[in-house]
Coordinates of C-alpha atoms in Angstrom, one line a residue:
M1 CA 74.4 231.2 200.8
T2 CA 76.9 228.4 199.4
D3 CA 75.1 228.0 196.6
R4 CA 75.2 231.3 195.5
F5 CA 78.8 231.4 196.4
A6 CA 79.6 229.2 193.6
T7 CA 77.1 230.6 191.4
R8 CA 78.1 234.1 191.5
L9 CA 81.6 233.5 191.3
L10 CA 81.6 231.3 187.7
A11 CA 79.4 234.3 186.5
W12 CA 81.7 236.5 187.3
F13 CA 84.7 234.0 186.1
D14 CA 83.1 233.7 182.6
V15 CA 83.2 237.4 182.0
S16 CA 86.0 238.4 183.8
G17 CA 88.4 235.9 185.0
R18 CA 91.6 234.8 183.3
H19 CA 90.9 232.1 180.3
D20 CA 94.3 232.7 178.5
L21 CA 97.3 231.6 180.9
P22 CA 99.6 229.5 179.3
W23 CA 98.7 225.9 180.9
Q24 CA 95.1 226.4 180.6
H25 CA 95.7 224.9 176.8
P26 CA 95.6 222.4 177.2
R27 CA 95.2 221.4 181.1
S28 CA 97.4 218.8 181.0
P29 CA 98.1 217.1 184.6
Y30 CA 101.8 217.8 184.1
R31 CA 101.2 221.5 182.8
V32 CA 98.8 222.1 185.8
W33 CA 101.4 220.6 188.1
L34 CA 104.1 222.7 187.1
S35 CA 101.9 225.7 187.1
E36 CA 100.9 224.9 190.7
I37 CA 104.4 224.6 191.8
M38 CA 105.5 227.9 189.9
L39 CA 102.7 229.7 191.5
Q40 CA 103.5 229.1 195.1
Q41 CA 104.7 232.2 196.2
T42 CA 105.0 233.7 192.8
Q43 CA 102.3 235.7 190.9
V44 CA 101.2 235.1 187.7
K45 CA 102.7 237.5 185.5
T46 CA 106.6 236.6 187.2
A47 CA 105.6 232.9 186.3
A48 CA 104.4 232.8 183.0
P49 CA 107.6 233.3 180.8
Y50 CA 109.6 231.1 182.8
F51 CA 106.5 228.4 182.1
E52 CA 106.9 228.9 178.5
R53 CA 110.8 228.2 178.8
F54 CA 110.7 225.2 181.4
M55 CA 107.8 223.4 178.9
A56 CA 109.8 224.3 175.8
A57 CA 112.7 222.5 177.4
L58 CA 111.0 220.0 179.3
P59 CA 107.8 219.1 177.5
T60 CA 106.6 215.9 179.3
L61 CA 106.8 214.7 182.6
R62 CA 109.3 211.9 181.3
D63 CA 111.6 214.8 180.0
L64 CA 111.6 216.4 183.5
A65 CA 112.8 213.2 185.6
S66 CA 115.6 212.1 183.1
A67 CA 116.7 215.9 182.6
P68 CA 120.3 216.8 185.5
L69 CA 119.4 218.9 188.1
D70 CA 121.7 221.6 186.8
D71 CA 119.6 221.9 184.2
V72 CA 116.3 222.0 185.9
L73 CA 117.9 224.6 188.2
A74 CA 118.9 226.9 185.2
L75 CA 115.6 226.8 183.7
W76 CA 114.1 227.8 187.3
S77 CA 117.0 230.5 188.3
G78 CA 115.3 233.7 188.9
L79 CA 111.8 232.3 190.3
G80 CA 113.1 231.6 193.6
Y81 CA 112.6 229.1 196.1
Y82 CA 114.5 226.5 194.7
A83 CA 113.6 223.9 197.0
R84 CA 110.2 223.8 194.3
A85 CA 112.3 222.9 192.0
R86 CA 114.3 220.2 193.3
N87 CA 111.0 219.0 194.9
L88 CA 109.6 218.9 190.9
H89 CA 112.4 217.3 189.9
A90 CA 112.2 214.4 192.7
A91 CA 108.7 214.0 192.1
A92 CA 109.0 213.6 188.6
K93 CA 111.8 211.0 189.1
R94 CA 109.1 209.1 191.9
C95 CA 106.4 209.2 189.3
V96 CA 108.6 207.4 186.7
E97 CA 109.4 204.7 189.0
L98 CA 105.9 204.2 190.7
Y99 CA 103.1 205.2 188.2
D100 CA 104.6 204.8 185.0
G101 CA 105.5 208.5 184.2
E102 CA 102.2 209.7 185.0
L103 CA 101.0 211.6 188.0
P104 CA 99.0 210.0 190.1
R105 CA 94.8 210.8 190.3
N106 CA 94.5 209.7 193.9
L107 CA 95.0 212.7 196.2
D108 CA 96.6 210.6 199.0
A109 CA 99.3 209.7 196.5
L110 CA 99.7 213.1 195.0
T111 CA 100.1 214.4 198.6
A112 CA 102.9 212.0 199.0
L113 CA 105.0 213.6 195.9
P114 CA 108.0 215.8 197.0
G115 CA 106.5 219.4 197.2
I116 CA 102.8 218.6 196.8
G117 CA 100.6 219.8 199.9
R118 CA 97.2 219.2 200.6
S119 CA 95.8 222.2 198.2
T120 CA 98.4 221.8 195.6
A121 CA 97.1 218.2 195.3
A122 CA 93.5 219.3 195.0
A123 CA 94.2 222.2 192.6
I124 CA 95.8 219.8 190.0
A125 CA 92.9 217.2 190.5
S126 CA 90.3 219.5 190.1
Q127 CA 91.9 221.3 187.0
A128 CA 93.3 218.3 185.7
W129 CA 90.4 215.6 186.2
G130 CA 87.5 217.8 187.1
E131 CA 87.7 216.1 190.5
R132 CA 85.2 217.8 193.5
C133 CA 88.3 219.3 195.5
A134 CA 88.5 222.3 197.8
I135 CA 91.5 224.4 197.7
L136 CA 93.2 227.0 199.9
D137 CA 96.0 228.7 199.1
G138 CA 96.8 232.5 199.6
N139 CA 94.4 234.0 197.4
V140 CA 91.4 231.7 198.4
K141 CA 92.1 232.0 202.5
R142 CA 91.9 235.7 201.9
V143 CA 88.7 235.4 199.8
L144 CA 86.9 233.2 202.4
T145 CA 88.5 235.1 205.6
R146 CA 86.5 238.0 204.2
Y147 CA 83.2 236.6 202.9
H148 CA 82.7 234.6 206.1
G149 CA 84.6 237.3 208.6
I150 CA 87.1 235.0 210.0
D151 CA 89.0 236.3 212.6
G152 CA 92.7 235.4 213.5
Y153 CA 95.8 234.9 211.5
P154 CA 94.7 232.4 208.5
G155 CA 98.0 230.7 209.5
L156 CA 97.2 229.6 212.3
P157 CA 96.3 225.9 212.6
A158 CA 93.0 226.4 214.5
V159 CA 92.1 229.2 212.0
E160 CA 93.3 227.3 208.5
K161 CA 91.2 224.3 210.1
K162 CA 87.9 226.7 209.9
L163 CA 88.9 227.6 206.4
W164 CA 89.4 224.5 205.4
L165 CA 85.7 223.0 206.5
L166 CA 83.9 226.3 204.7
A167 CA 86.3 225.9 201.3
E168 CA 84.8 222.2 201.6
D169 CA 81.4 223.1 202.6
H170 CA 81.0 225.6 199.3
V171 CA 82.4 222.7 197.1
A172 CA 79.7 220.1 198.8
H173 CA 77.0 222.5 197.9
A174 CA 77.6 224.1 194.3
Q175 CA 76.0 222.6 191.7
L176 CA 79.0 221.8 189.7
P177 CA 79.5 219.5 186.9
P178 CA 82.8 217.9 186.3
L179 CA 83.5 220.1 183.2
R180 CA 83.3 223.5 185.8
M181 CA 85.7 222.3 188.4
A182 CA 88.6 223.6 186.8
D183 CA 86.6 227.2 186.0
Y184 CA 85.5 227.1 190.0
T185 CA 89.4 226.4 190.8
Q186 CA 90.6 229.1 188.8
A187 CA 87.8 231.4 189.6
Q188 CA 88.5 231.5 193.3
M189 CA 92.3 232.1 192.4
D190 CA 91.4 235.0 190.1
L191 CA 89.1 236.6 192.4
G192 CA 91.8 236.5 195.1
A193 CA 94.4 238.0 192.8
T194 CA 92.5 240.6 190.8
L195 CA 89.6 242.0 192.9
C196 CA 90.0 240.4 196.5
T197 CA 93.5 241.7 197.0
R198 CA 95.7 242.1 199.7
A199 CA 95.7 246.1 199.9
D200 CA 93.1 248.1 198.2
P201 CA 90.5 245.6 197.2
A202 CA 87.9 246.3 194.3
C203 CA 84.9 245.8 196.4
V204 CA 82.6 247.2 194.3
L205 CA 83.3 245.0 191.4
C206 CA 83.1 241.7 193.6
P207 CA 80.5 239.6 192.7
M208 CA 80.4 238.5 196.5
Q209 CA 80.0 242.1 197.8
D210 CA 76.4 241.8 199.0
D211 CA 77.0 238.6 201.3
C212 CA 80.5 239.5 202.2
V213 CA 80.8 239.8 206.0
A214 CA 83.8 242.0 205.9
R215 CA 82.4 244.8 203.5
R216 CA 79.1 244.6 205.6
E217 CA 80.8 245.2 208.9
G218 CA 83.4 248.0 207.6
R219 CA 86.3 245.1 208.4
V220 CA 87.6 244.6 204.8
A221 CA 91.1 246.4 205.9
D222 CA 91.6 244.6 209.0
L223 CA 90.6 241.0 207.5
P224 CA 92.6 238.8 207.0
T225 CA 94.2 238.9 210.2
P226 CA 98.1 240.0 209.9
K227 CA 100.6 237.6 210.6
P228 CA 101.9 238.6 214.5
G229 CA 105.1 240.9 213.8
K230 CA 108.4 239.9 214.4
T231 CA 111.3 241.6 212.9
P232 CA 113.6 239.1 211.0
P233 CA 117.6 239.1 211.7
Q234 CA 120.3 240.2 209.6
K235 CA 123.2 238.5 208.4
Y236 CA 126.1 239.4 206.6
A237 CA 128.6 238.1 204.2
H238 CA 131.6 238.4 201.7
V239 CA 131.1 237.0 198.0
L240 CA 134.3 236.4 196.6
W241 CA 134.2 237.2 192.6
A242 CA 137.4 235.7 191.1
E243 CA 138.4 235.7 187.4
D244 CA 141.1 234.2 185.6
S245 CA 143.1 235.6 182.9
D246 CA 140.3 234.7 180.2
G247 CA 137.5 236.5 182.0
R248 CA 135.9 233.2 183.1
I249 CA 134.6 233.7 186.2
L250 CA 134.8 230.8 189.4
L251 CA 131.5 229.5 190.8
Q252 CA 131.2 227.2 194.0
R253 CA 128.1 224.6 194.4
R254 CA 126.3 225.4 197.4
P255 CA 125.8 222.0 199.5
P256 CA 122.3 219.9 198.5
S257 CA 120.3 221.6 201.6
G258 CA 119.9 224.9 203.0
I259 CA 119.8 228.7 201.0
W260 CA 120.1 228.3 197.7
A261 CA 120.8 224.4 197.6
S262 CA 122.4 222.8 195.0
L263 CA 122.7 226.1 192.8
W264 CA 126.0 227.6 191.6
T265 CA 127.2 230.9 193.1
L266 CA 129.9 232.7 194.1
P267 CA 132.1 231.3 196.7
Q268 CA 130.5 232.9 199.8
A269 CA 132.4 233.7 203.8
E270 CA 130.8 235.2 206.7
D271 CA 133.3 237.9 207.7
D272 CA 136.5 239.2 206.1
T273 CA 139.0 237.0 207.9
L274 CA 137.1 234.0 206.8
A275 CA 136.8 235.3 202.9
Q276 CA 140.9 236.0 203.5
D277 CA 141.3 232.4 204.8
W278 CA 139.4 230.7 201.6
F279 CA 141.0 232.7 198.9
Q280 CA 144.7 231.8 200.1
Q281 CA 143.7 228.4 200.5
H282 CA 142.2 228.3 196.7
L283 CA 143.3 231.0 195.0
T284 CA 146.7 233.1 193.6
G285 CA 147.0 236.2 193.9
D286 CA 146.6 239.4 196.7
Y287 CA 143.5 239.5 198.6
A288 CA 144.0 242.6 199.5
R289 CA 143.5 244.2 195.8
A290 CA 140.3 243.2 195.7
Q291 CA 137.8 245.5 194.3
V292 CA 135.2 246.5 196.9
L293 CA 131.6 246.6 195.0
P294 CA 128.5 247.8 196.3
A295 CA 126.7 245.7 199.1
I296 CA 123.5 243.6 198.0
D297 CA 120.7 243.5 200.3
H298 CA 118.3 240.3 199.6
A299 CA 115.9 239.3 201.8
F300 CA 114.6 235.8 202.5
S301 CA 111.3 234.2 204.2
H302 CA 112.9 234.1 207.5
Y303 CA 116.2 236.8 207.6
K304 CA 117.9 239.5 205.9
L305 CA 120.9 239.0 204.1
Q306 CA 123.5 241.9 202.9
L307 CA 126.2 240.2 200.6
Q308 CA 129.8 242.2 200.3
P309 CA 131.2 241.0 196.9
L310 CA 134.9 241.3 196.2
R311 CA 136.5 241.2 192.7
W312 CA 140.0 240.1 191.6
H313 CA 141.1 239.7 188.1
G314 CA 143.7 237.4 186.4
T315 CA 143.4 234.9 189.6
A316 CA 143.9 231.1 189.1
L317 CA 143.1 228.0 191.5
R318 CA 146.4 226.9 193.2
G319 CA 147.4 223.7 191.5
R320 CA 146.2 221.1 194.6
I321 CA 142.6 222.3 194.2
G322 CA 141.9 222.5 190.3
D323 CA 138.4 222.3 189.2
N324 CA 136.0 219.7 190.8
D325 CA 132.1 218.6 191.2
D326 CA 131.8 222.0 193.3
L327 CA 134.1 224.4 192.1
R328 CA 134.2 225.4 188.7
W329 CA 135.5 228.4 186.3
V330 CA 132.6 229.6 183.7
A331 CA 132.6 231.5 180.9
R332 CA 130.2 234.2 180.8
E333 CA 128.3 233.1 178.0
E334 CA 127.7 229.9 179.9
L335 CA 126.1 231.3 182.9
G336 CA 122.4 231.4 181.2
A337 CA 122.7 227.4 181.0
I338 CA 123.7 227.3 184.8
G339 CA 121.3 227.7 188.0
I340 CA 122.2 230.8 189.6
P341 CA 120.8 232.8 192.8
A342 CA 118.9 235.8 191.2
P343 CA 121.0 238.5 193.0
I344 CA 124.2 236.6 192.2
R345 CA 122.9 236.5 188.4
K346 CA 121.9 240.3 188.6
L347 CA 125.3 241.0 190.0
L348 CA 127.5 239.4 187.2
E349 CA 125.0 240.8 184.6
A350 CA 125.3 244.2 185.7
S351 CA 129.2 244.2 185.4
A352 CA 128.8 242.6 181.7
R353 CA 127.1 245.8 180.7
E354 CA 129.6 247.9 182.2
P355 CA 131.7 250.2 179.1

C-alpha cells in the first residue's frame, strides 16, 4: 500500500499539483527555508506576495543576517506570528557564525536553529537537497489521518508519534529518486491544501480515494479528530493614539518577548485608569478630550483581545520623556517601513483614507 501511496500521489501531482510557486524557481536552500517559515500557520496565497517582497529586499541569507531586526519585522508586518520573523533573523545570524553563511545540510543541525522544528527541517532537506525525509505539517497530518483512519487529535503526542511512523514508512517504501523527493514533499502538502481540505474535501477527485480508510468507512467528516473544545479567554485593553501638531503618530516598541514582541505599536494599557496614568506621565494635553473610536476585536491563538482606541490631536511628549529607544514620533509616510501589528496598522491606514 505504501508504494501505491507515493506512486499515485506523484502521478496526480505531475498533472494537478502546484508547479509555479515563487520559491520553486529556483529551489535554493534559503528560498525553501523562508517559504517554509512563512507557510507555518499561513496559506500559500497569503504568503506568496510577502515572500516576493522579502526576497527583493533580502535576497541572501547573509543579507537577512546583517539586516536590522526592525527591517525584518517591517517586511513581515501583516503575516502575524512574529516570533517566526525573530527566529528567522536569529537563525540567519547563527548560520553566518557557524556555517559560513549557509544553511547546514544535517537535520540535527537544522533543527537546532531557532524556529526550525522536525517537519520544517525535513521539508527543507527534501526540497533543497533531495534528501529522503518524511514531513508532517498540518496538511500531511490530515491526509495521513484520513488515509489510514487514525482516531485521536493529531496534536496529542501518542497520535503524532503514530503519524510520524506512517509518514516515514511511506518514504521508506516509495520508489523515489532524489530528483523526485522535492515533488513528493510538495505533493503531500498540495493534496492537503487543495483536495483533502479540512472542510468539504473533494474526495471524488482524490488520487488516494480507493485506499482511503476514512472514505471507505464514511468518516471523512469526522477525521482528523477535532481538538478538545476550550473557550479562549477574553481580554481588554486601551490603545492611546496620540498625534503631534505635525500629524506624526506616537509609537512605542513592545517588549522583546510576549505578544507582538519588538514591534512598534500604539501605547497600550489594561484599563482606563492605567491609560490615563500613562497619558499624564508622558503627554501634554487633556486626557478627557480623547476621541473614542470603535473597538477592535483581534484573536490570538490562546485568547481574544478587544482594543479600545482613544485618539488625541496636537499632543506633545513631556520634556523629561522625549524620543527614546522605545518611544518615537513617526510620520505617516514612514509607517510602511516599520514593523507594526496588523490590527494597529489597519486602524492607522483607515484613518489615512478619511475625507
